[in-house]
mmCIF file of C-alpha atoms in Angstrom:
data_model
loop_
_atom_site.group_PDB
_atom_site.id
_atom_site.type_symbol
_atom_site.label_atom_id
_atom_site.label_comp_id
_atom_site.label_asym_id
_atom_site.label_seq_id
_atom_site.Cartn_x
_atom_site.Cartn_y
_atom_site.Cartn_z
ATOM 1 C CA MET A 809 -25.838 40.057 -11.210
ATOM 2 C CA SER A 810 -26.515 43.750 -11.272
ATOM 3 C CA PHE A 811 -27.953 45.845 -8.477
ATOM 4 C CA ASN A 812 -30.394 48.248 -10.107
ATOM 5 C CA ALA A 813 -32.143 49.935 -7.189
ATOM 6 C CA THR A 814 -31.718 53.618 -6.427
ATOM 7 C CA PHE A 815 -31.586 55.497 -3.140
ATOM 8 C CA PRO A 816 -33.536 55.172 -0.975
ATOM 9 C CA VAL A 817 -34.029 51.451 -1.508
ATOM 10 C CA GLY A 818 -35.473 50.867 1.959
ATOM 11 C CA LEU A 819 -36.365 47.688 3.794
ATOM 12 C CA ALA A 820 -40.077 47.854 4.530
ATOM 13 C CA VAL A 821 -40.248 44.150 5.421
ATOM 14 C CA ASP A 822 -41.400 41.996 8.325
ATOM 15 C CA TRP A 823 -38.656 41.274 10.836
ATOM 16 C CA GLN A 824 -38.711 38.283 13.167
ATOM 17 C CA ALA A 825 -36.651 36.780 15.958
ATOM 18 C CA PRO A 826 -34.310 34.009 14.710
ATOM 19 C CA SER A 827 -36.075 31.519 16.991
ATOM 20 C CA GLY A 828 -39.251 31.902 14.905
ATOM 21 C CA ILE A 829 -37.605 31.175 11.555
ATOM 22 C CA THR A 830 -36.221 28.030 9.947
ATOM 23 C CA ILE A 831 -32.966 28.954 8.222
ATOM 24 C CA PRO A 832 -32.416 26.598 5.241
ATOM 25 C CA ASN A 833 -28.787 25.620 5.939
ATOM 26 C CA ALA A 834 -25.901 25.942 8.388
ATOM 27 C CA GLN A 835 -23.806 28.135 6.071
ATOM 28 C CA LEU A 836 -26.529 30.781 5.794
ATOM 29 C CA LYS A 837 -27.297 30.526 9.506
ATOM 30 C CA ASN A 838 -23.640 31.175 10.287
ATOM 31 C CA TRP A 839 -23.633 34.337 8.169
ATOM 32 C CA LEU A 840 -26.948 35.596 9.561
ATOM 33 C CA LEU A 841 -26.088 35.122 13.221
ATOM 34 C CA ASP A 842 -22.365 35.976 13.231
ATOM 35 C CA THR A 843 -21.829 38.782 15.756
ATOM 36 C CA GLY A 844 -18.466 39.853 14.370
ATOM 37 C CA SER A 845 -17.880 42.604 11.836
ATOM 38 C CA LEU A 846 -19.519 41.712 8.527
ATOM 39 C CA THR A 847 -17.264 44.236 6.777
ATOM 40 C CA GLU A 848 -14.160 42.460 8.061
ATOM 41 C CA ARG A 849 -15.581 39.085 7.042
ATOM 42 C CA VAL A 850 -16.272 40.266 3.486
ATOM 43 C CA GLN A 851 -12.806 41.825 3.310
ATOM 44 C CA SER A 852 -11.142 38.614 4.489
ATOM 45 C CA LEU A 853 -12.928 36.463 1.876
ATOM 46 C CA SER A 854 -12.339 38.644 -1.158
ATOM 47 C CA ASN A 855 -9.256 39.558 -3.151
ATOM 48 C CA HIS A 856 -10.762 42.965 -3.908
ATOM 49 C CA PHE A 857 -13.040 44.703 -1.394
ATOM 50 C CA SER A 858 -14.966 47.893 -2.067
ATOM 51 C CA LEU A 859 -17.790 49.864 -0.535
ATOM 52 C CA GLU A 860 -20.245 51.590 -2.846
ATOM 53 C CA LEU A 861 -22.231 54.386 -1.233
ATOM 54 C CA ILE A 862 -25.723 54.293 -2.740
ATOM 55 C CA GLY A 863 -26.811 57.326 -0.746
ATOM 56 C CA GLN A 864 -27.043 59.044 2.618
ATOM 57 C CA HIS A 865 -29.642 61.658 3.409
ATOM 58 C CA GLU A 866 -32.101 62.746 6.054
ATOM 59 C CA GLN A 867 -35.152 60.523 5.864
ATOM 60 C CA ILE A 868 -38.165 59.505 7.923
ATOM 61 C CA PRO A 869 -37.609 55.847 8.850
ATOM 62 C CA HIS A 870 -40.098 53.113 7.935
ATOM 63 C CA ASP A 871 -42.681 52.245 10.605
ATOM 64 C CA ASN A 872 -40.828 48.999 11.392
ATOM 65 C CA GLU A 873 -37.676 51.059 11.992
ATOM 66 C CA LEU A 874 -39.373 53.741 14.071
ATOM 67 C CA SER A 875 -40.825 51.095 16.392
ATOM 68 C CA LEU A 876 -37.240 50.088 17.328
ATOM 69 C CA LEU A 877 -36.073 53.670 17.731
ATOM 70 C CA LEU A 878 -38.853 55.028 19.959
ATOM 71 C CA ASP A 879 -36.594 55.261 22.998
ATOM 72 C CA ASN A 880 -34.245 57.669 21.227
ATOM 73 C CA GLY A 881 -36.493 60.680 21.529
ATOM 74 C CA GLU A 882 -34.702 61.696 18.324
ATOM 75 C CA THR A 883 -36.790 63.148 15.550
ATOM 76 C CA HIS A 884 -34.157 63.488 12.820
ATOM 77 C CA TYR A 885 -32.444 60.521 11.201
ATOM 78 C CA GLN A 886 -30.278 59.869 8.209
ATOM 79 C CA ALA A 887 -30.652 56.747 6.112
ATOM 80 C CA ARG A 888 -27.376 55.414 4.747
ATOM 81 C CA GLU A 889 -27.431 52.681 2.116
ATOM 82 C CA ILE A 890 -24.335 50.960 0.791
ATOM 83 C CA LEU A 891 -23.135 47.869 -1.029
ATOM 84 C CA LEU A 892 -20.280 45.786 0.331
ATOM 85 C CA CYS A 893 -18.573 44.283 -2.700
ATOM 86 C CA GLY A 894 -16.221 41.337 -2.853
ATOM 87 C CA ASP A 895 -14.232 40.622 -5.988
ATOM 88 C CA HIS A 896 -16.136 43.314 -7.914
ATOM 89 C CA LYS A 897 -19.575 41.832 -7.099
ATOM 90 C CA PRO A 898 -22.155 43.201 -4.649
ATOM 91 C CA TRP A 899 -22.353 40.754 -1.743
ATOM 92 C CA VAL A 900 -24.295 42.758 0.841
ATOM 93 C CA PHE A 901 -26.827 45.588 0.753
ATOM 94 C CA ALA A 902 -26.795 47.504 4.040
ATOM 95 C CA ARG A 903 -29.228 50.128 5.289
ATOM 96 C CA SER A 904 -28.481 52.058 8.458
ATOM 97 C CA ILE A 905 -30.820 54.452 10.230
ATOM 98 C CA ILE A 906 -28.591 56.847 12.125
ATOM 99 C CA PRO A 907 -29.720 59.511 14.607
ATOM 100 C CA GLN A 908 -28.580 62.946 13.497
ATOM 101 C CA ALA A 909 -26.798 63.252 16.868
ATOM 102 C CA PHE A 910 -24.427 60.419 15.776
ATOM 103 C CA VAL A 911 -23.960 61.936 12.324
ATOM 104 C CA ASP A 912 -22.914 65.194 13.990
ATOM 105 C CA SER A 913 -20.503 63.527 16.438
ATOM 106 C CA GLU A 914 -19.141 59.951 16.450
ATOM 107 C CA LEU A 915 -19.999 59.291 12.800
ATOM 108 C CA SER A 916 -19.196 62.638 11.218
ATOM 109 C CA ASP A 917 -17.279 62.534 7.932
ATOM 110 C CA LEU A 918 -18.086 58.847 7.403
ATOM 111 C CA GLY A 919 -18.151 59.185 3.615
ATOM 112 C CA ARG A 920 -17.107 55.914 1.956
ATOM 113 C CA GLU A 921 -15.634 54.465 5.147
ATOM 114 C CA PRO A 922 -17.423 51.313 6.331
ATOM 115 C CA LEU A 923 -19.731 52.058 9.273
ATOM 116 C CA GLY A 924 -18.723 48.700 10.769
ATOM 117 C CA LYS A 925 -15.117 49.868 11.011
ATOM 118 C CA ARG A 926 -16.174 52.610 13.425
ATOM 119 C CA LEU A 927 -18.729 50.544 15.346
ATOM 120 C CA PHE A 928 -16.462 47.572 16.004
ATOM 121 C CA ASN A 929 -13.467 49.745 16.918
ATOM 122 C CA ASP A 930 -15.446 51.728 19.506
ATOM 123 C CA LYS A 931 -16.220 49.526 22.520
ATOM 124 C CA ARG A 932 -18.767 52.079 23.781
ATOM 125 C CA PHE A 933 -21.328 50.755 21.261
ATOM 126 C CA THR A 934 -23.410 47.771 22.363
ATOM 127 C CA ARG A 935 -25.267 45.524 19.947
ATOM 128 C CA SER A 936 -28.752 44.046 20.376
ATOM 129 C CA GLU A 937 -29.921 40.599 19.347
ATOM 130 C CA PHE A 938 -30.584 40.053 15.643
ATOM 131 C CA GLN A 939 -33.893 40.083 13.851
ATOM 132 C CA LEU A 940 -34.162 38.321 10.482
ATOM 133 C CA CYS A 941 -36.142 38.833 7.286
ATOM 134 C CA THR A 942 -36.576 37.494 3.794
ATOM 135 C CA VAL A 943 -36.767 39.807 0.790
ATOM 136 C CA PRO A 944 -37.470 39.113 -2.890
ATOM 137 C CA ALA A 945 -34.386 39.824 -5.009
ATOM 138 C CA SER A 946 -36.611 41.897 -7.306
ATOM 139 C CA GLN A 947 -36.838 44.573 -4.564
ATOM 140 C CA PHE A 948 -33.234 45.404 -5.439
ATOM 141 C CA GLY A 949 -33.820 45.467 -9.191
ATOM 142 C CA ILE A 950 -32.265 42.016 -9.513
ATOM 143 C CA ASN A 951 -33.791 39.888 -12.249
ATOM 144 C CA SER A 952 -34.276 36.768 -10.136
ATOM 145 C CA ASN A 953 -36.990 34.895 -8.258
ATOM 146 C CA GLN A 954 -34.528 34.206 -5.447
ATOM 147 C CA THR A 955 -35.512 34.961 -1.883
ATOM 148 C CA LEU A 956 -32.753 36.844 -0.081
ATOM 149 C CA TRP A 957 -32.059 36.761 3.632
ATOM 150 C CA GLY A 958 -31.271 39.695 5.875
ATOM 151 C CA ARG A 959 -30.600 40.643 9.458
ATOM 152 C CA ARG A 960 -30.725 43.761 11.556
ATOM 153 C CA SER A 961 -29.667 44.854 15.005
ATOM 154 C CA LEU A 962 -29.447 47.999 17.076
ATOM 155 C CA PHE A 963 -26.165 49.616 18.037
ATOM 156 C CA THR A 964 -26.546 51.772 21.125
ATOM 157 C CA LEU A 965 -24.313 54.429 22.639
ATOM 158 C CA GLY A 966 -25.620 56.441 25.578
ATOM 159 C CA ASN A 967 -29.195 57.542 24.957
ATOM 160 C CA TYR A 968 -29.196 56.855 21.216
ATOM 161 C CA SER A 969 -29.569 53.760 19.066
ATOM 162 C CA MET A 970 -29.137 53.186 15.355
ATOM 163 C CA ILE A 971 -30.309 50.353 13.157
ATOM 164 C CA VAL A 972 -27.906 48.436 10.966
ATOM 165 C CA ALA A 973 -29.675 46.101 8.520
ATOM 166 C CA GLU A 974 -27.851 43.865 6.045
ATOM 167 C CA VAL A 975 -29.234 41.744 3.216
ATOM 168 C CA PHE A 976 -27.107 39.065 1.581
ATOM 169 C CA LEU A 977 -27.295 39.486 -2.196
ATOM 170 C CA PRO A 978 -27.237 36.507 -4.639
ATOM 171 C CA SER A 979 -23.454 36.647 -5.192
ATOM 172 C CA SER A 980 -22.750 36.522 -1.434
ATOM 173 C CA PRO A 981 -20.813 33.556 -0.029
ATOM 174 C CA ALA A 982 -23.663 33.196 2.490
ATOM 175 C CA TYR A 983 -25.516 31.197 -0.178
ATOM 176 C CA ARG A 984 -22.582 29.101 -1.381
ATOM 177 C CA CYS A 985 -23.163 25.838 0.330
ATOM 178 C CA SER A 986 -20.891 22.861 -0.115
ATOM 179 C CA ALA A 987 -20.409 19.816 2.058
ATOM 180 C CA LYS A 988 -17.099 21.264 3.305
ATOM 181 C CA ASN A 989 -18.705 24.629 4.112
ATOM 182 C CA GLU A 990 -21.594 22.881 5.886
ATOM 183 C CA LYS A 991 -19.198 21.040 8.218
ATOM 184 C CA GLU A 992 -17.141 24.176 8.908
ATOM 185 C CA SER A 993 -20.288 26.213 9.590
ATOM 186 C CA GLU A 994 -21.679 23.609 11.960
ATOM 187 C CA LYS A 995 -18.448 23.691 13.975
ATOM 188 C CA GLN A 996 -18.753 27.474 14.320
ATOM 189 C CA LEU A 997 -22.407 27.460 15.483
#
């Protein structure tokens, strides 16, 4: 599988509360609703972990992103898009909408460091409930009819919030469903 989209890829999709969506299996549900660090989970399941920075630049967020960020009062944002790769394959596409105030302070010099590493190691950030979406794989330049699943939440510190959205790509373990995985996932839910 190759990821052929270029920055900014974006996620102009419809987001919904998990209660309004039927998730096809327990394995996927576990990945979508896990509140721990996705970066750490990918790292723990792969022999070789890497983060590929697709791009980071000032950008006007999509309307569906702006509607979540209205309380910020912030007018400048950076979009950051990355791939989390396990065993040399892209497992997760992530898009973050970050207020410039965070870029200039808590998240300065982020570079190729996983955003999750900073967020989950700083207890001052609080996380909102998840919203979920489905996205055609073709949106990412992937030659497949597969429907991909994604999630997003807000991370808030003080008066500012940022959006972290993650889409599980076809090679992600979120889609690998076996009877053993089903039973393990059900225990964790």
